[in-house]
Amino acid sequence: AMWSRSNAMLVANGIIIAITGQILLKMADLNGEALKMSVQFSITVFLVLFGIYLCYLWRCMVARTCRKCDCWVLCAEELEKELRDPVATLEKGKKLSKHGSVRIGENRRVVMDSYAKRHRIKDIAKIMTTAFITLYVLLLGIGVVQFIVSLAK
């Protein structure tokens, strides 16, 4: 479920950026049409603010999902302790995360690559949302410059 929500946020932000870019291109073509320029600038500001809000929601969504997963793991650990036969599923998962490899059974070993070991989902989501917010601020700056230049004409 988290991946489908993240995909939806990625697509939504991409659409907002594409629309904002198209509006900025149209603003560049408006010569001295103050009313149209004002309307398009207002739409640009709205889209940028809405995009930044979506990024905030995306971060909250990922943080909430990670907290839920942490809770499920803790509850499952309690259940593993109560079982009569030693079950070490979660313990092996922790070892995999911490050390990058774990032995399963007598002859099998699972190894996590170094990239996956270093980067957690929360960190990747922060990078993605920060990149989108930076792009939104850049687009807003371009819009402000275009609007100011059009007023000076």
XYZ file of C-alpha atoms in Angstrom:
153
model
C 0.000 0.000 0.000
C 2.834 2.410 0.797
C 4.384 1.924 -2.634
C 1.123 2.617 -4.455
C 0.628 5.789 -2.387
C 4.208 6.869 -3.053
C 3.714 6.223 -6.770
C 0.549 8.343 -6.689
C 2.425 11.177 -4.959
C 5.250 10.925 -7.478
C 2.811 11.138 -10.401
C 0.822 13.977 -8.797
C 3.968 16.031 -8.202
C 5.138 15.333 -11.753
C 1.825 16.545 -13.168
C 1.888 19.713 -11.045
C 5.441 20.483 -12.161
C 4.551 19.891 -15.812
C 1.491 22.168 -15.619
C 3.473 24.852 -13.776
C 6.194 24.677 -16.429
C 3.625 25.095 -19.205
C 2.110 28.117 -17.458
C 5.556 29.675 -17.048
C 6.236 29.163 -20.758
C 2.949 30.889 -21.592
C 3.793 33.718 -19.210
C 7.010 34.309 -21.133
C 4.977 34.804 -24.321
C 2.628 37.406 -22.803
C 3.899 40.864 -23.672
C 2.265 43.567 -21.623
C -0.993 41.682 -20.973
C -1.126 42.464 -17.277
C -4.448 40.748 -16.478
C -3.487 37.452 -18.129
C -0.045 37.648 -16.540
C -1.582 38.195 -13.088
C -3.975 35.260 -13.486
C -1.247 32.918 -14.674
C 1.103 34.056 -11.920
C -1.640 33.434 -9.339
C -2.200 29.927 -10.725
C 1.555 29.299 -10.589
C 1.727 30.366 -6.934
C -1.270 28.160 -6.085
C 0.229 25.126 -7.865
C 3.615 25.588 -6.190
C 2.059 25.893 -2.722
C -0.172 22.879 -3.396
C 2.851 20.882 -4.563
C 4.800 21.749 -1.424
C 1.780 20.708 0.657
C 1.671 17.379 -1.212
C 5.340 16.851 -0.358
C 4.536 17.501 3.308
C 1.710 14.951 3.165
C 4.036 12.474 1.453
C 6.601 12.777 4.254
C 3.877 12.372 6.885
C 2.516 9.316 5.079
C 5.921 7.617 4.937
C 6.645 8.435 8.597
C 3.266 7.041 9.652
C 3.750 3.865 7.648
C 7.229 3.358 9.128
C 5.840 3.813 12.652
C 3.150 1.210 11.921
C 5.768 -1.232 10.611
C 7.877 -0.676 13.727
C 4.833 -1.438 15.873
C 4.072 -4.629 13.915
C 7.675 -5.799 14.300
C 7.644 -5.173 18.049
C 4.362 -7.056 18.410
C 5.689 -9.942 16.321
C 8.859 -10.049 18.456
C 6.678 -10.468 21.546
C 4.841 -13.323 19.847
C 8.118 -15.002 18.838
C 9.240 -14.987 22.482
C 6.031 -16.764 23.510
C 6.448 -19.637 21.028
C 7.814 -22.897 22.399
C 10.144 -23.669 19.516
C 12.783 -21.030 18.884
C 11.605 -18.838 16.025
C 14.130 -16.218 14.925
C 12.540 -14.657 11.843
C 12.634 -11.074 13.106
C 15.983 -11.544 14.798
C 17.467 -12.669 11.464
C 15.870 -9.684 9.736
C 17.557 -7.368 12.240
C 20.898 -9.076 11.670
C 20.456 -8.680 7.916
C 19.751 -4.962 8.335
C 22.618 -4.431 10.771
C 25.355 -6.660 9.340
C 24.321 -7.006 5.686
C 24.122 -10.806 5.709
C 22.461 -13.622 7.622
C 22.624 -17.408 7.568
C 19.350 -19.246 7.060
C 19.432 -22.953 7.712
C 22.652 -24.860 7.206
C 23.582 -23.947 3.639
C 21.826 -20.690 2.765
C 23.064 -17.158 3.267
C 21.165 -13.974 2.392
C 23.287 -10.913 1.613
C 22.014 -7.343 1.334
C 23.860 -5.099 -1.086
C 25.640 -2.081 0.345
C 23.257 0.462 -1.233
C 20.178 -1.143 0.333
C 21.962 -1.405 3.661
C 22.846 2.311 3.744
C 19.538 3.826 2.566
C 16.259 3.434 4.405
C 12.855 4.172 2.925
C 12.445 7.224 5.178
C 15.725 8.672 3.920
C 14.825 8.108 0.274
C 11.407 9.737 0.806
C 13.105 12.771 2.394
C 15.463 13.073 -0.575
C 12.570 12.813 -3.054
C 10.373 15.363 -1.296
C 13.298 17.748 -0.797
C 14.090 17.517 -4.517
C 10.475 18.302 -5.414
C 10.291 21.200 -2.941
C 13.532 22.610 -4.376
C 12.091 22.359 -7.868
C 8.885 24.081 -6.731
C 10.854 26.948 -5.167
C 12.876 27.276 -8.367
C 9.694 27.401 -10.467
C 8.202 29.987 -8.124
C 11.371 32.086 -8.435
C 11.152 31.933 -12.227
C 7.502 32.958 -12.045
C 8.259 35.889 -9.749
C 11.049 37.115 -12.021
C 8.814 36.856 -15.099
C 6.002 38.679 -13.307
C 8.270 41.502 -12.112
C 9.841 41.889 -15.548
C 6.363 42.062 -17.140
C 5.306 44.787 -14.694
C 8.409 46.806 -15.551
C 7.507 46.867 -19.264
